[in-house]
C-alpha cells in the first residue's frame, strides 16, 4: 500500500478540476486500487491510501490524473505503508 499526501493552495483551477478527480477516485475504489481518500477538515490538503503492488503502479495512477498537476495541488509526500491491521 502507498500513502499520498497532498497540500492545497487557493488557486481556482483546483476546485474546477476536483469533480473529475473524484470520479477517477471512485473508479479506482471500485477496481480495488484505492482504499481510502479524503481532504483534511480544514481543506489544506488530503490523504489518499492506494492498494497497489509497487511505486510504479502508483506513478501510473498519478500520471493518468491531471488533478495532481493542477495549480494549487502539491504532492507533499508519497510513502510505502505496511499496515498490520486491515
mmCIF file with all atom_site columns, C-alpha atoms in Angstrom:
data_model
loop_
_atom_site.group_PDB
_atom_site.id
_atom_site.type_symbol
_atom_site.label_atom_id
_atom_site.label_alt_id
_atom_site.label_comp_id
_atom_site.label_asym_id
_atom_site.label_entity_id
_atom_site.label_seq_id
_atom_site.pdbx_PDB_ins_code
_atom_site.Cartn_x
_atom_site.Cartn_y
_atom_site.Cartn_z
_atom_site.occupancy
_atom_site.B_iso_or_equiv
_atom_site.pdbx_formal_charge
_atom_site.auth_seq_id
_atom_site.auth_comp_id
_atom_site.auth_asym_id
_atom_site.auth_atom_id
_atom_site.pdbx_PDB_model_num
ATOM 1  C CA . UNK A 1 1  ? 0.000   0.000  0.000   1.00 0.00 ? 1  UNK A CA 1
ATOM 2  C CA . UNK A 1 2  ? 1.043   3.580  -0.530  1.00 0.00 ? 2  UNK A CA 1
ATOM 3  C CA . UNK A 1 3  ? 0.044   6.825  1.161   1.00 0.00 ? 3  UNK A CA 1
ATOM 4  C CA . UNK A 1 4  ? -0.077  10.014 -0.875  1.00 0.00 ? 4  UNK A CA 1
ATOM 5  C CA . UNK A 1 5  ? -0.325  13.328 0.982   1.00 0.00 ? 5  UNK A CA 1
ATOM 6  C CA . UNK A 1 6  ? -1.443  16.440 -0.874  1.00 0.00 ? 6  UNK A CA 1
ATOM 7  C CA . UNK A 1 7  ? -1.312  20.114 0.013   1.00 0.00 ? 7  UNK A CA 1
ATOM 8  C CA . UNK A 1 8  ? -3.826  22.572 -1.424  1.00 0.00 ? 8  UNK A CA 1
ATOM 9  C CA . UNK A 1 9  ? -3.474  26.223 -2.381  1.00 0.00 ? 9  UNK A CA 1
ATOM 10 C CA . UNK A 1 10 ? -6.206  28.748 -3.116  1.00 0.00 ? 10 UNK A CA 1
ATOM 11 C CA . UNK A 1 11 ? -5.994  28.563 -6.917  1.00 0.00 ? 11 UNK A CA 1
ATOM 12 C CA . UNK A 1 12 ? -9.461  28.279 -8.505  1.00 0.00 ? 12 UNK A CA 1
ATOM 13 C CA . UNK A 1 13 ? -8.184  25.690 -11.015 1.00 0.00 ? 13 UNK A CA 1
ATOM 14 C CA . UNK A 1 14 ? -8.040  23.145 -8.209  1.00 0.00 ? 14 UNK A CA 1
ATOM 15 C CA . UNK A 1 15 ? -11.729 23.403 -7.411  1.00 0.00 ? 15 UNK A CA 1
ATOM 16 C CA . UNK A 1 16 ? -12.640 23.272 -11.099 1.00 0.00 ? 16 UNK A CA 1
ATOM 17 C CA . UNK A 1 17 ? -10.623 20.060 -11.549 1.00 0.00 ? 17 UNK A CA 1
ATOM 18 C CA . UNK A 1 18 ? -11.902 18.362 -8.400  1.00 0.00 ? 18 UNK A CA 1
ATOM 19 C CA . UNK A 1 19 ? -15.136 16.760 -9.749  1.00 0.00 ? 19 UNK A CA 1
ATOM 20 C CA . UNK A 1 20 ? -13.294 14.815 -12.471 1.00 0.00 ? 20 UNK A CA 1
ATOM 21 C CA . UNK A 1 21 ? -10.626 13.798 -9.945  1.00 0.00 ? 21 UNK A CA 1
ATOM 22 C CA . UNK A 1 22 ? -13.252 12.469 -7.552  1.00 0.00 ? 22 UNK A CA 1
ATOM 23 C CA . UNK A 1 23 ? -14.823 10.445 -10.358 1.00 0.00 ? 23 UNK A CA 1
ATOM 24 C CA . UNK A 1 24 ? -11.415 8.884  -11.025 1.00 0.00 ? 24 UNK A CA 1
ATOM 25 C CA . UNK A 1 25 ? -11.060 8.099  -7.322  1.00 0.00 ? 25 UNK A CA 1
ATOM 26 C CA . UNK A 1 26 ? -14.433 6.340  -7.330  1.00 0.00 ? 26 UNK A CA 1
ATOM 27 C CA . UNK A 1 27 ? -13.329 4.215  -10.284 1.00 0.00 ? 27 UNK A CA 1
ATOM 28 C CA . UNK A 1 28 ? -10.062 3.325  -8.543  1.00 0.00 ? 28 UNK A CA 1
ATOM 29 C CA . UNK A 1 29 ? -12.032 2.359  -5.448  1.00 0.00 ? 29 UNK A CA 1
ATOM 30 C CA . UNK A 1 30 ? -14.296 0.082  -7.484  1.00 0.00 ? 30 UNK A CA 1
ATOM 31 C CA . UNK A 1 31 ? -11.213 -1.507 -9.061  1.00 0.00 ? 31 UNK A CA 1
ATOM 32 C CA . UNK A 1 32 ? -9.754  -2.164 -5.597  1.00 0.00 ? 32 UNK A CA 1
ATOM 33 C CA . UNK A 1 33 ? -6.770  0.129  -6.136  1.00 0.00 ? 33 UNK A CA 1
ATOM 34 C CA . UNK A 1 34 ? -7.859  2.850  -3.678  1.00 0.00 ? 34 UNK A CA 1
ATOM 35 C CA . UNK A 1 35 ? -8.567  2.020  -0.039  1.00 0.00 ? 35 UNK A CA 1
ATOM 36 C CA . UNK A 1 36 ? -9.438  5.477  1.301   1.00 0.00 ? 36 UNK A CA 1
ATOM 37 C CA . UNK A 1 37 ? -9.198  9.133  0.316   1.00 0.00 ? 37 UNK A CA 1
ATOM 38 C CA . UNK A 1 38 ? -10.352 12.469 1.579   1.00 0.00 ? 38 UNK A CA 1
ATOM 39 C CA . UNK A 1 39 ? -9.483  16.060 2.377   1.00 0.00 ? 39 UNK A CA 1
ATOM 40 C CA . UNK A 1 40 ? -8.341  17.308 5.755   1.00 0.00 ? 40 UNK A CA 1
ATOM 41 C CA . UNK A 1 41 ? -11.115 19.066 7.663   1.00 0.00 ? 41 UNK A CA 1
ATOM 42 C CA . UNK A 1 42 ? -9.564  22.489 7.004   1.00 0.00 ? 42 UNK A CA 1
ATOM 43 C CA . UNK A 1 43 ? -9.222  21.713 3.246   1.00 0.00 ? 43 UNK A CA 1
ATOM 44 C CA . UNK A 1 44 ? -5.470  22.389 3.428   1.00 0.00 ? 44 UNK A CA 1
ATOM 45 C CA . UNK A 1 45 ? -4.759  19.092 1.722   1.00 0.00 ? 45 UNK A CA 1
ATOM 46 C CA . UNK A 1 46 ? -5.773  15.462 1.502   1.00 0.00 ? 46 UNK A CA 1
ATOM 47 C CA . UNK A 1 47 ? -4.632  11.939 2.260   1.00 0.00 ? 47 UNK A CA 1
ATOM 48 C CA . UNK A 1 48 ? -5.065  9.018  -0.133  1.00 0.00 ? 48 UNK A CA 1
ATOM 49 C CA . UNK A 1 49 ? -4.300  5.365  0.562   1.00 0.00 ? 49 UNK A CA 1
ATOM 50 C CA . UNK A 1 50 ? -3.687  3.243  -2.518  1.00 0.00 ? 50 UNK A CA 1
ATOM 51 C CA . UNK A 1 51 ? -3.646  -0.547 -2.572  1.00 0.00 ? 51 UNK A CA 1
ATOM 52 C CA . UNK A 1 52 ? -1.232  -1.136 -5.426  1.00 0.00 ? 52 UNK A CA 1
ATOM 53 C CA . UNK A 1 53 ? 1.689   -3.512 -5.925  1.00 0.00 ? 53 UNK A CA 1
ATOM 54 C CA . UNK A 1 54 ? 4.528   -1.039 -6.243  1.00 0.00 ? 54 UNK A CA 1
ATOM 55 C CA . UNK A 1 55 ? 5.643   2.558  -6.707  1.00 0.00 ? 55 UNK A CA 1
ATOM 56 C CA . UNK A 1 56 ? 5.423   2.207  -10.494 1.00 0.00 ? 56 UNK A CA 1
ATOM 57 C CA . UNK A 1 57 ? 1.713   1.364  -10.256 1.00 0.00 ? 57 UNK A CA 1
ATOM 58 C CA . UNK A 1 58 ? 1.138   4.439  -8.107  1.00 0.00 ? 58 UNK A CA 1
ATOM 59 C CA . UNK A 1 59 ? 3.159   6.588  -10.510 1.00 0.00 ? 59 UNK A CA 1
ATOM 60 C CA . UNK A 1 60 ? 0.911   5.431  -13.350 1.00 0.00 ? 60 UNK A CA 1
ATOM 61 C CA . UNK A 1 61 ? -2.215  6.397  -11.395 1.00 0.00 ? 61 UNK A CA 1
ATOM 62 C CA . UNK A 1 62 ? -0.781  9.838  -10.640 1.00 0.00 ? 62 UNK A CA 1
ATOM 63 C CA . UNK A 1 63 ? 0.290   10.329 -14.270 1.00 0.00 ? 63 UNK A CA 1
ATOM 64 C CA . UNK A 1 64 ? -3.205  9.449  -15.554 1.00 0.00 ? 64 UNK A CA 1
ATOM 65 C CA . UNK A 1 65 ? -4.958  12.048 -13.379 1.00 0.00 ? 65 UNK A CA 1
ATOM 66 C CA . UNK A 1 66 ? -4.334  15.683 -14.379 1.00 0.00 ? 66 UNK A CA 1
ATOM 67 C CA . UNK A 1 67 ? -5.536  16.813 -10.938 1.00 0.00 ? 67 UNK A CA 1
ATOM 68 C CA . UNK A 1 68 ? -2.102  16.111 -9.470  1.00 0.00 ? 68 UNK A CA 1
ATOM 69 C CA . UNK A 1 69 ? -0.575  18.639 -11.899 1.00 0.00 ? 69 UNK A CA 1
ATOM 70 C CA . UNK A 1 70 ? -3.268  21.278 -11.380 1.00 0.00 ? 70 UNK A CA 1
ATOM 71 C CA . UNK A 1 71 ? -2.156  24.628 -9.945  1.00 0.00 ? 71 UNK A CA 1
ATOM 72 C CA . UNK A 1 72 ? -2.970  24.582 -6.249  1.00 0.00 ? 72 UNK A CA 1
ATOM 73 C CA . UNK A 1 73 ? -2.313  20.849 -5.809  1.00 0.00 ? 73 UNK A CA 1
ATOM 74 C CA . UNK A 1 74 ? 1.084   19.753 -4.490  1.00 0.00 ? 74 UNK A CA 1
ATOM 75 C CA . UNK A 1 75 ? 2.183   16.229 -3.689  1.00 0.00 ? 75 UNK A CA 1
ATOM 76 C CA . UNK A 1 76 ? 3.826   16.624 -0.282  1.00 0.00 ? 76 UNK A CA 1
ATOM 77 C CA . UNK A 1 77 ? 4.846   13.020 0.245   1.00 0.00 ? 77 UNK A CA 1
ATOM 78 C CA . UNK A 1 78 ? 4.492   9.534  -1.131  1.00 0.00 ? 78 UNK A CA 1
ATOM 79 C CA . UNK A 1 79 ? 5.328   6.634  1.165   1.00 0.00 ? 79 UNK A CA 1
ATOM 80 C CA . UNK A 1 80 ? 5.005   2.898  1.089   1.00 0.00 ? 80 UNK A CA 1
ATOM 81 C CA . UNK A 1 81 ? 2.927   1.700  4.024   1.00 0.00 ? 81 UNK A CA 1
ATOM 82 C CA . UNK A 1 82 ? 2.645   -1.745 5.584   1.00 0.00 ? 82 UNK A CA 1
ATOM 83 C CA . UNK A 1 83 ? -0.496  -1.834 7.740   1.00 0.00 ? 83 UNK A CA 1
ATOM 84 C CA . UNK A 1 84 ? -0.695  -4.621 10.289  1.00 0.00 ? 84 UNK A CA 1
ATOM 85 C CA . UNK A 1 85 ? -4.483  -4.315 10.694  1.00 0.00 ? 85 UNK A CA 1
ATOM 86 C CA . UNK A 1 86 ? -6.733  -4.076 7.664   1.00 0.00 ? 86 UNK A CA 1
#
